[in-house]
Coordinates of N, CA and C and ligand atoms in Angstrom, one line a residue:
M1 N -11.2 31.8 6.9 CA -9.9 32.1 7.3 C -9.6 31.4 8.7
I2 N -8.3 30.9 8.7 CA -7.9 30.3 9.8 C -6.6 30.8 10.6
S3 N -6.6 30.9 11.8 CA -5.8 31.4 12.7 C -5.5 30.8 14.0
G4 N -4.3 31.0 14.5 CA -3.8 30.3 15.6 C -2.4 30.5 15.7
A5 N -1.9 30.1 17.2 CA -0.5 30.3 17.0 C 0.5 29.6 16.4
P6 N 1.8 29.9 16.5 CA 2.6 29.0 15.4 C 2.5 27.6 15.8
A7 N 2.4 26.5 15.0 CA 2.4 25.1 15.2 C 1.0 24.8 15.9
S8 N -0.1 25.7 15.7 CA -1.4 25.3 16.3 C -1.9 24.3 15.4
G9 N -1.3 24.1 14.1 CA -2.3 23.2 13.1 C -3.0 23.6 12.3
K10 N -2.6 24.9 12.0 CA -3.3 25.7 10.8 C -3.0 24.8 9.4
G11 N -1.8 24.7 9.1 CA -1.3 23.9 7.9 C -2.0 22.6 7.7
T12 N -2.0 21.8 9.0 CA -2.6 20.6 8.9 C -3.9 20.4 8.7
Q13 N -4.8 21.4 9.1 CA -5.9 21.3 9.0 C -6.5 22.0 7.8
C14 N -5.8 23.0 7.2 CA -5.8 23.4 5.7 C -6.0 22.3 4.6
H15 N -5.1 21.4 5.0 CA -4.9 20.2 3.7 C -6.2 19.3 3.9
L16 N -6.9 19.2 5.4 CA -8.3 18.3 5.5 C -9.4 19.3 4.8
I17 N -9.3 20.4 5.2 CA -10.5 21.3 4.7 C -10.2 21.5 3.2
T18 N -9.3 21.6 2.6 CA -9.2 21.9 1.2 C -9.6 20.7 0.5
N19 N -9.3 19.4 0.9 CA -9.6 17.8 0.3 C -11.0 17.9 0.4
K20 N -11.4 18.3 1.5 CA -13.0 18.3 1.5 C -13.9 19.3 0.7
Y21 N -13.6 20.5 0.8 CA -14.3 21.5 0.4 C -13.8 22.3 -0.9
G22 N -12.7 21.9 -1.4 CA -12.1 22.3 -2.8 C -11.6 23.9 -2.7
L23 N -11.4 24.6 -1.5 CA -11.0 25.7 -1.6 C -9.6 25.9 -1.9
V24 N -9.3 27.2 -2.4 CA -7.8 27.5 -2.5 C -7.2 28.0 -1.3
H25 N -6.1 27.2 -0.8 CA -5.3 27.5 0.5 C -4.3 28.2 0.1
I26 N -4.6 29.6 0.9 CA -3.6 30.8 0.5 C -2.7 30.6 1.8
A27 N -1.6 30.6 2.1 CA -0.8 30.4 3.5 C 0.4 31.6 3.1
A28 N 0.0 32.5 4.0 CA 1.2 33.8 3.9 C 2.5 33.1 4.0
G29 N 3.0 32.7 5.1 CA 4.0 31.8 5.3 C 4.7 30.9 4.2
D30 N 3.8 30.2 3.5 CA 4.3 29.6 2.1 C 4.5 30.4 1.1
L31 N 3.6 31.5 1.1 CA 4.2 32.4 0.0 C 5.5 33.1 0.4
L32 N 5.7 33.3 1.5 CA 7.0 33.9 1.8 C 8.3 33.1 1.5
R33 N 8.0 31.6 2.2 CA 9.0 30.8 1.8 C 9.6 30.5 0.4
A34 N 8.5 30.7 -0.5 CA 8.5 30.4 -1.8 C 9.2 31.6 -2.5
E35 N 9.1 32.7 -2.1 CA 9.7 34.1 -2.3 C 11.1 33.7 -1.8
I36 N 11.5 33.4 -0.7 CA 12.9 33.0 -0.3 C 13.5 32.4 -1.3
A37 N 13.1 31.2 -1.8 CA 13.6 30.1 -2.5 C 14.0 31.0 -3.6
T38 N 13.4 31.8 -4.4 CA 13.5 32.4 -5.5 C 14.9 33.4 -5.5
G39 N 15.4 33.7 -4.1 CA 16.6 34.6 -3.9 C 16.4 35.9 -4.4
S40 N 15.2 36.4 -4.2 CA 14.7 37.9 -4.7 C 15.0 38.8 -3.4
D41 N 14.9 40.1 -3.6 CA 15.4 41.0 -2.6 C 14.2 40.9 -1.4
N42 N 13.1 40.8 -2.0 CA 12.0 40.8 -1.1 C 12.1 39.5 -0.1
G43 N 12.6 38.3 -0.8 CA 12.7 37.1 -0.2 C 13.9 37.2 0.7
K44 N 14.9 38.0 0.2 CA 15.9 38.3 1.6 C 15.7 38.8 2.6
R45 N 14.8 40.0 2.3 CA 14.3 40.9 3.4 C 13.4 40.2 4.2
A46 N 12.6 39.3 3.8 CA 11.5 38.7 4.6 C 12.4 37.7 5.4
K47 N 13.4 36.9 5.1 CA 14.0 36.0 5.7 C 14.5 36.6 7.0
Q48 N 14.8 37.7 6.7 CA 15.7 38.4 8.2 C 14.5 38.8 9.4
Y49 N 13.5 38.7 8.7 CA 12.4 39.0 10.0 C 11.9 37.7 10.5
M50 N 11.9 36.8 9.2 CA 11.5 35.2 9.9 C 12.3 34.7 10.7
E51 N 13.6 35.0 10.8 CA 14.7 34.5 11.5 C 14.5 35.0 12.7
K52 N 14.0 36.1 13.1 CA 13.9 36.8 14.5 C 12.6 36.3 15.0
G53 N 11.5 35.8 14.2 CA 10.2 35.4 14.6 C 9.5 36.3 14.5
Q54 N 9.6 37.6 13.8 CA 8.7 39.0 14.0 C 8.2 38.9 12.3
L55 N 7.2 39.9 12.5 CA 6.2 39.9 11.4 C 7.0 40.4 10.2
V56 N 6.9 40.0 8.9 CA 7.4 40.6 7.7 C 6.7 42.0 7.4
P57 N 7.5 43.0 7.0 CA 6.9 44.2 6.7 C 5.4 44.0 5.6
D58 N 4.6 44.9 5.9 CA 3.4 44.7 5.1 C 3.5 45.0 3.9
E59 N 4.4 46.0 3.5 CA 4.5 46.1 2.0 C 5.0 44.8 1.1
I60 N 5.7 43.9 1.9 CA 5.7 42.8 1.1 C 4.5 41.6 1.1
V61 N 4.1 41.4 2.4 CA 3.0 40.5 2.6 C 1.9 40.9 2.0
V62 N 1.4 42.2 2.1 CA -0.1 42.3 1.9 C -0.2 42.2 0.3
M63 N 1.0 42.5 -0.6 CA 0.9 42.7 -2.0 C 1.0 41.1 -2.4
M64 N 1.7 40.3 -1.9 CA 1.8 39.0 -2.1 C 0.3 38.2 -2.0
V65 N -0.2 38.3 -0.7 CA -1.5 37.8 -0.6 C -2.7 38.4 -1.5
K66 N -2.5 39.6 -1.6 CA -3.4 40.3 -2.8 C -3.3 39.8 -4.3
E67 N -2.3 39.7 -4.6 CA -2.0 39.1 -6.0 C -2.5 37.5 -6.0
R68 N -2.4 36.9 -4.9 CA -2.8 35.3 -4.9 C -4.3 35.3 -4.7
L69 N -5.1 36.3 -3.9 CA -6.5 36.2 -4.0 C -6.9 36.5 -5.2
L70 N -6.5 37.5 -6.2 CA -6.8 37.9 -7.3 C -6.9 37.0 -8.2
K71 N -6.0 35.9 -8.0 CA -6.1 34.7 -9.1 C -7.5 34.2 -9.4
P72 N -7.6 33.6 -10.6 CA -8.9 33.1 -11.0 C -9.4 32.1 -10.2
D73 N -8.6 31.1 -9.8 CA -8.8 30.1 -9.1 C -9.5 30.4 -7.6
S74 N -8.8 31.4 -7.2 CA -9.4 31.9 -5.6 C -10.8 32.3 -5.9
K75 N -11.1 33.0 -7.0 CA -12.4 33.8 -7.3 C -13.4 32.6 -7.4
E76 N -12.9 31.6 -8.3 CA -14.0 30.5 -8.6 C -14.3 29.7 -7.6
N77 N -13.2 29.0 -7.1 CA -13.3 28.1 -5.8 C -13.7 28.8 -4.5
G78 N -13.2 29.8 -4.1 CA -13.4 30.4 -2.7 C -12.1 30.4 -2.3
W79 N -11.3 31.3 -1.3 CA -10.4 30.8 -0.8 C -10.1 30.6 0.7
L80 N -9.2 29.9 1.2 CA -8.9 29.6 2.6 C -7.5 30.4 3.0
L81 N -7.6 31.4 3.9 CA -6.5 32.3 4.1 C -5.9 31.6 5.4
D82 N -4.7 31.5 5.3 CA -3.9 30.8 6.5 C -2.8 31.9 6.9
G83 N -2.8 32.2 8.3 CA -1.7 33.1 8.7 C -1.6 34.5 8.0
Y84 N -2.9 34.9 7.9 CA -3.2 36.2 7.2 C -4.5 36.8 7.6
P85 N -4.9 37.7 7.9 CA -3.9 39.0 8.7 C -3.3 38.4 10.1
R86 N -2.4 39.2 10.7 CA -1.5 39.1 11.4 C -1.5 40.2 12.1
S87 N -2.3 41.5 11.8 CA -2.1 42.5 12.5 C -3.5 43.3 12.1
L88 N -3.6 44.5 12.7 CA -4.8 45.2 12.4 C -4.5 45.8 10.9
S89 N -3.2 46.3 10.6 CA -2.9 46.9 9.5 C -3.4 46.3 8.5
Q90 N -3.0 44.7 8.7 CA -3.1 43.7 7.5 C -4.7 43.5 7.2
A91 N -5.2 43.4 8.4 CA -6.8 43.1 8.2 C -7.4 44.4 7.5
T92 N -7.2 45.4 8.1 CA -7.7 46.6 7.3 C -7.5 46.8 5.8
A93 N -6.2 46.4 5.4 CA -5.8 46.3 4.0 C -6.6 45.4 3.4
L94 N -7.0 44.2 3.9 CA -7.9 43.2 3.2 C -9.2 43.7 3.0
E95 N -9.7 44.4 4.1 CA -11.2 45.1 3.9 C -11.1 46.2 2.8
A96 N -10.2 46.7 2.7 CA -10.1 47.7 1.9 C -10.2 47.4 0.3
L97 N -9.5 46.1 0.2 CA -9.6 45.5 -1.1 C -10.9 44.5 -1.3
G98 N -11.8 44.6 -0.3 CA -13.1 44.1 -0.7 C -13.2 42.6 -0.2
F99 N -12.3 42.0 0.6 CA -12.3 40.8 0.8 C -12.7 40.5 2.3
R100 N -13.6 39.9 2.6 CA -14.2 39.6 3.9 C -14.5 38.1 3.9
P101 N -14.2 37.4 4.9 CA -14.2 36.0 5.3 C -15.7 35.9 5.7
H102 N -16.2 34.4 5.3 CA -17.5 34.1 6.1 C -17.3 33.5 7.4
I103 N -16.0 33.1 7.7 CA -15.9 32.6 9.0 C -14.5 32.8 9.6
F104 N -14.2 32.9 10.7 CA -12.8 33.0 11.1 C -12.8 31.9 12.2
L105 N -11.8 30.8 11.8 CA -11.7 29.7 12.6 C -10.4 30.2 13.6
L106 N -10.5 29.9 15.0 CA -9.5 30.2 15.8 C -9.0 28.9 16.4
L107 N -7.9 28.3 16.1 CA -7.3 27.0 16.8 C -6.8 27.6 18.0
E108 N -7.1 27.1 19.2 CA -6.7 27.2 20.4 C -6.0 26.0 21.0
V109 N -4.6 26.4 21.2 CA -3.7 25.2 21.7 C -2.8 25.7 22.8
S110 N -2.7 24.8 23.8 CA -1.8 25.4 24.9 C -0.2 25.5 24.7
E111 N 0.4 26.4 25.4 CA 1.8 26.9 24.9 C 2.8 25.4 24.9
D112 N 2.6 24.6 25.9 CA 3.7 23.4 26.0 C 3.4 22.6 24.7
V113 N 2.2 22.3 24.5 CA 2.0 21.6 23.3 C 2.5 22.2 21.8
L114 N 2.4 23.5 21.8 CA 2.8 24.1 20.7 C 4.3 24.0 20.3
V115 N 5.0 24.2 21.6 CA 6.4 23.8 21.6 C 6.9 22.4 21.0
E116 N 6.3 21.7 21.4 CA 6.5 20.1 21.3 C 6.2 20.0 19.7
R117 N 5.0 20.6 19.1 CA 4.6 20.2 17.7 C 5.8 21.0 16.9
V118 N 6.3 22.2 17.2 CA 7.4 22.9 16.5 C 8.8 22.0 16.4
V119 N 9.1 21.4 17.4 CA 10.3 20.9 17.4 C 10.1 19.4 16.6
G120 N 8.9 18.9 16.8 CA 8.9 17.5 15.9 C 8.4 17.6 14.4
R121 N 8.3 19.0 14.2 CA 7.6 18.8 12.6 C 8.7 18.7 11.8
R122 N 8.5 18.0 10.6 CA 9.3 17.7 9.6 C 8.2 18.0 8.1
L123 N 8.8 18.4 7.1 CA 8.3 18.6 6.0 C 8.8 17.6 4.7
D124 N 8.0 17.2 3.9 CA 8.4 16.4 2.8 C 8.5 17.3 1.6
P125 N 9.7 17.7 1.1 CA 10.0 18.7 0.1 C 9.2 18.3 -1.4
V126 N 9.2 16.9 -1.6 CA 8.6 16.2 -2.6 C 6.9 16.7 -2.6
T127 N 6.3 16.1 -1.7 CA 4.8 16.3 -1.6 C 4.3 17.6 -0.7
G128 N 5.0 18.1 -0.1 CA 4.8 19.5 0.6 C 3.8 19.0 1.9
K129 N 3.8 17.8 2.2 CA 3.1 17.0 3.2 C 3.8 17.5 4.6
I130 N 3.0 17.6 5.6 CA 3.5 18.1 6.8 C 3.5 16.7 7.7
Y131 N 4.8 16.7 8.4 CA 4.6 15.4 9.6 C 5.1 15.9 10.9
H132 N 4.8 14.9 11.7 CA 5.6 15.2 13.1 C 6.0 13.7 13.7
L133 N 7.4 13.9 14.0 CA 8.0 12.6 14.3 C 7.2 11.8 15.2
K134 N 6.6 12.5 16.3 CA 5.8 11.6 17.1 C 4.2 11.3 16.8
Y135 N 3.6 12.4 16.3 CA 2.1 12.4 16.0 C 1.7 12.1 14.6
S136 N 2.7 12.3 13.7 CA 2.1 12.1 12.3 C 3.4 11.6 11.7
P137 N 4.2 10.4 12.0 CA 5.5 10.1 11.4 C 5.3 9.7 9.9
P138 N 6.4 9.9 9.3 CA 6.1 9.5 7.8 C 5.6 7.8 7.6
E139 N 5.4 7.7 6.4 CA 4.5 6.4 6.1 C 5.8 5.3 5.9
T140 N 7.0 5.8 5.2 CA 7.8 5.0 4.5 C 9.3 5.3 4.9
Q141 N 10.2 4.5 4.8 CA 11.6 4.7 5.2 C 12.1 5.8 4.1
E142 N 11.6 5.8 2.9 CA 11.9 6.8 1.8 C 11.6 8.0 2.1
I143 N 10.4 8.1 2.6 CA 9.8 9.6 2.8 C 11.0 10.2 3.8
A144 N 11.0 9.1 5.0 CA 11.7 9.5 6.2 C 13.1 10.1 5.8
A145 N 13.7 9.5 5.1 CA 15.0 9.9 4.6 C 15.2 11.4 4.1
R146 N 14.0 11.8 3.3 CA 14.1 12.9 2.7 C 13.6 14.4 3.4
L147 N 13.0 14.0 4.7 CA 12.4 15.2 5.4 C 13.2 16.2 5.6
T148 N 12.5 17.3 5.7 CA 13.6 18.6 6.1 C 12.7 19.1 7.2
Q149 N 13.6 20.1 8.0 CA 13.0 20.9 9.1 C 13.0 22.3 8.7
R150 N 12.1 23.3 9.1 CA 12.3 24.5 8.7 C 13.1 25.3 9.4
F151 N 13.5 26.5 9.0 CA 14.8 27.2 9.5 C 14.5 27.9 10.7
D152 N 12.8 27.9 10.9 CA 12.6 28.7 12.1 C 11.8 27.8 13.2
D153 N 12.2 26.3 12.9 CA 11.5 25.6 13.8 C 12.3 25.0 15.2
T154 N 12.9 26.0 15.7 CA 13.7 25.4 17.2 C 13.1 26.4 18.1
E155 N 13.5 25.6 19.5 CA 12.7 25.8 20.5 C 12.8 27.3 20.9
E156 N 13.9 27.9 20.7 CA 14.4 29.4 21.0 C 13.4 30.3 20.0
K157 N 13.3 29.6 18.6 CA 12.5 30.8 17.5 C 11.2 30.7 17.7
V158 N 10.8 29.4 18.3 CA 9.4 29.5 18.4 C 8.9 30.4 19.5
K159 N 9.8 30.6 20.4 CA 9.3 31.5 21.7 C 9.2 33.0 21.3
L160 N 10.0 33.1 20.3 CA 10.0 34.6 19.9 C 8.7 34.6 19.1
R161 N 8.4 33.8 18.1 CA 7.4 33.5 17.3 C 6.2 33.8 18.1
L162 N 6.0 33.0 19.3 CA 4.9 33.2 20.2 C 4.7 34.8 20.8
N163 N 5.8 35.4 21.1 CA 5.8 36.7 21.4 C 4.9 37.4 20.6
T164 N 5.6 37.2 19.5 CA 5.1 38.2 18.1 C 3.7 37.8 18.0
H165 N 3.0 36.7 18.1 CA 1.8 36.1 17.9 C 1.0 36.9 19.3
H166 N 1.4 37.0 20.3 CA 0.6 37.5 21.6 C 0.5 38.8 21.2
Q167 N 1.3 39.6 20.9 CA 1.6 40.9 20.9 C 0.6 41.3 20.0
N168 N 0.1 40.6 18.6 CA -0.7 40.9 17.5 C -2.3 40.4 17.6
V169 N -2.5 39.3 18.3 CA -3.7 38.3 18.1 C -4.9 39.2 18.4
E170 N -4.9 40.2 19.6 CA -6.2 40.9 20.1 C -6.6 41.5 18.9
S171 N -5.8 42.3 18.4 CA -6.3 43.3 17.4 C -6.9 42.6 16.2
V172 N -6.2 41.4 15.8 CA -7.0 40.7 14.6 C -8.4 40.3 15.0
L173 N -8.3 39.7 16.1 CA -9.9 39.2 16.6 C -10.6 40.1 16.8
S174 N -10.3 41.2 17.3 CA -11.4 42.3 17.3 C -11.9 42.6 15.9
M175 N -11.5 42.3 14.9 CA -11.9 42.7 13.4 C -13.0 41.5 13.0
Y176 N -12.8 40.5 13.8 CA -13.7 39.4 13.1 C -14.7 38.6 14.4
K177 N -14.7 39.3 15.3 CA -15.5 38.7 16.4 C -16.8 38.2 16.2
D178 N -17.7 38.8 15.2 CA -18.8 38.5 14.9 C -18.9 37.1 14.0
I179 N -17.7 36.9 13.6 CA -17.9 35.7 12.8 C -16.7 34.6 13.3
T180 N -16.2 34.7 14.4 CA -15.3 33.8 15.0 C -15.8 32.3 15.6
V181 N -15.3 31.4 15.2 CA -15.6 30.3 15.9 C -14.2 29.7 16.4
K182 N -14.2 29.4 17.9 CA -13.1 28.9 18.6 C -13.3 27.3 18.4
I183 N -11.9 26.7 18.3 CA -11.7 25.4 18.0 C -10.8 24.9 18.9
N184 N -11.0 23.7 19.6 CA -10.0 23.0 20.6 C -9.1 22.3 19.9
G185 N -7.6 23.0 19.7 CA -6.7 22.4 18.8 C -5.8 21.5 19.6
N186 N -6.0 21.3 20.8 CA -5.3 20.5 21.9 C -5.3 19.1 21.3
V187 N -6.5 18.4 20.7 CA -6.9 17.3 20.5 C -6.2 16.7 19.1
S188 N -6.5 15.4 18.7 CA -5.9 14.8 17.6 C -6.4 15.6 16.4
K189 N -5.6 15.5 15.1 CA -5.9 16.1 14.0 C -7.3 15.6 13.4
E190 N -7.6 14.8 13.6 CA -9.0 14.2 13.3 C -10.0 14.7 14.2
E191 N -10.0 14.9 15.4 CA -10.9 15.6 16.4 C -10.9 17.0 16.2
V192 N -9.8 17.6 15.8 CA -9.8 19.1 15.4 C -10.6 19.2 14.0
F193 N -10.5 18.5 13.0 CA -11.2 18.4 11.9 C -12.6 18.3 12.0
A194 N -12.9 17.4 12.9 CA -14.3 17.1 13.0 C -15.1 18.4 13.7
Q195 N -14.5 19.2 14.5 CA -15.2 20.4 14.9 C -15.2 21.3 13.9
I196 N -14.0 21.6 12.9 CA -13.9 22.5 11.8 C -15.2 22.0 10.8
D197 N -15.1 20.9 10.5 CA -16.2 20.3 9.5 C -17.6 20.5 10.0
S198 N -17.8 20.4 11.2 CA -19.0 20.9 11.8 C -19.5 22.1 11.8
A199 N -18.4 23.1 12.0 CA -18.7 24.7 11.8 C -18.9 25.1 10.1
L200 N -18.1 24.3 9.5 CA -18.2 24.7 8.0 C -19.7 24.1 7.3
T201 N -19.8 23.1 7.7 CA -21.1 22.4 7.6 C -22.6 23.4 7.9
S202 N -22.2 23.8 9.0 CA -23.3 24.8 9.7 C -23.5 25.9 8.8
L203 N -22.3 26.6 8.5 CA -22.3 27.9 7.8 C -22.7 27.6 6.4
I204 N -22.5 26.6 5.9 CA -23.0 26.2 4.4 C -24.7 26.3 4.5
E205 N -25.3 25.4 5.5 CA -26.5 25.3 5.5 C -27.1 27.0 5.9
E206 N -26.7 27.6 6.7 CA -27.1 28.9 6.9 C -27.1 29.8 5.8
R207 N -26.0 29.5 5.0 CA -25.8 30.5 3.8 C -26.9 29.9 2.6
K208 N -27.1 28.7 2.6 CA -28.2 28.2 1.7 C -29.4 28.6 2.0
A209 N -29.7 28.5 3.4 CA -31.2 29.0 3.7 C -31.4 30.5 3.6
A210 N -30.2 31.3 3.9 CA -30.3 32.8 3.6 C -30.4 33.1 2.3
S211 N -30.0 32.2 1.2 CA -30.0 32.7 0.0 C -31.4 31.9 -1.0
G212 N -32.3 31.3 0.1 CA -33.4 30.7 -0.3 C -33.2 29.4 -1.5
S213 N -31.8 29.0 -1.1 CA -31.9 27.6 -2.4 C -32.3 26.4 -1.6
V214 N -32.8 26.4 -0.4 CA -33.2 25.0 0.1 C -34.6 25.3 0.9
Ligands
AP5_1 P1 4.0 30.6 9.1 O1 4.7 29.5 8.3 O2 2.8 31.1 8.9 O3 4.1 29.9 10.5 P2 3.3 29.9 12.0 O4 2.2 30.8 12.0 O5 4.4 29.9 12.9 O6 2.5 28.7 11.8 P3 3.3 27.3 11.5 O7 3.4 26.8 10.0 O8 4.4 27.0 12.4 O9 2.2 26.0 11.9 P4 0.8 25.7 11.6 O10 -0.2 26.4 12.8 O11 0.4 25.7 10.3 O12 1.0 24.2 12.1 P5 1.3 22.9 11.3 O13 -0.2 22.4 10.7 O14 2.3 22.8 10.6 O15 5.0 31.9 9.4 C1 6.3 31.8 9.5 C2 7.0 33.2 9.5 O16 6.4 34.1 8.4 C3 6.3 34.0 10.6 O17 6.9 34.1 11.9 C4 6.5 35.5 10.3 O18 7.7 35.8 10.4 C5 6.1 35.2 8.8 N1 4.7 35.7 8.4 C6 3.9 34.5 8.1 N2 2.8 35.3 8.0 C7 2.8 36.5 7.9 C8 2.0 37.6 8.0 N3 0.6 37.7 7.5 N4 2.5 38.8 8.2 C9 3.8 39.0 8.6 N5 4.7 37.9 8.6 C10 4.3 36.9 8.2 O19 1.5 21.7 12.7 C11 2.7 21.8 13.5 C12 3.0 20.4 13.8 O20 2.2 19.9 14.6 C13 3.2 19.4 12.5 O21 4.5 18.6 12.9 C14 1.9 18.5 12.7 O22 2.0 17.4 12.0 C15 1.8 18.5 14.1 N6 0.1 18.6 14.5 C16 -0.6 19.4 13.6 N7 -2.0 19.3 14.3 C17 -1.9 18.2 15.4 C18 -2.6 17.6 16.1 N8 -4.0 17.9 16.3 N9 -2.1 16.6 17.1 C19 -0.6 16.4 17.2 N10 0.2 17.0 16.2 C20 -0.4 17.8 15.3

């Protein structure tokens, strides 16, 4: 599981983690944006909350995440949950379904850095890759020309999202205290990944040793 404030780098790190470890990346925000794109009633309702930087109601989010976790690829390869749970009720719902992570990675990033990352973020609609105009610019002019910006990526909206994050984060952390690993997310994405990679390698070693397979 990976957690952190808006634009702390969760999506960026999930890309690097899944490339190396082959886990299935399940991002609550991506599931919601996909639902919005279908034009469904749930999608329309979700967008109203997302535009205000508020949490989308549990009856929409919990069901979506549950369905994705139950798909065969998540069971076979293991999952990497990003942006879920964001409240105690979501964490409790996950536990009740029998899903408990082996590790809870918490990206810690200072607030001024978060705002800069949000405002400069761009997405490639063709590949899904996340860019930043300053820190991770597009490789070619062709890619640069097709980049899009998320509807909630403005300075005004990120402040609302940060408020929501601060209101809920402590209750989620309390659920996973014993398996939390804090990561300094202020450094370059490669340096952030090096910390995560080291934590995951240690976890795998511990689990192998505990199961007697080494
Ligand atoms: P969601 O899509 O999850 O947004 P978020 O939590 O605000 O996180 P972001 O996706 O904005 O950022 P990130 O941490 O993935 O950062 P990224 O890697 O892109 O949620 C959106 C909304 O959906 C919520 O506000 C809520 O309304 C709703 N929602 C979602 N989950 C929900 C739930 N469980 N329950 C209810 N509602 C829910 O990086 C950001 C930028 O920084 C990029 O440009 C990147 O290139 C750059 N960058 C990344 N790392 C570095 C680095 N180390 N150095 C320099 N630049 C970097």
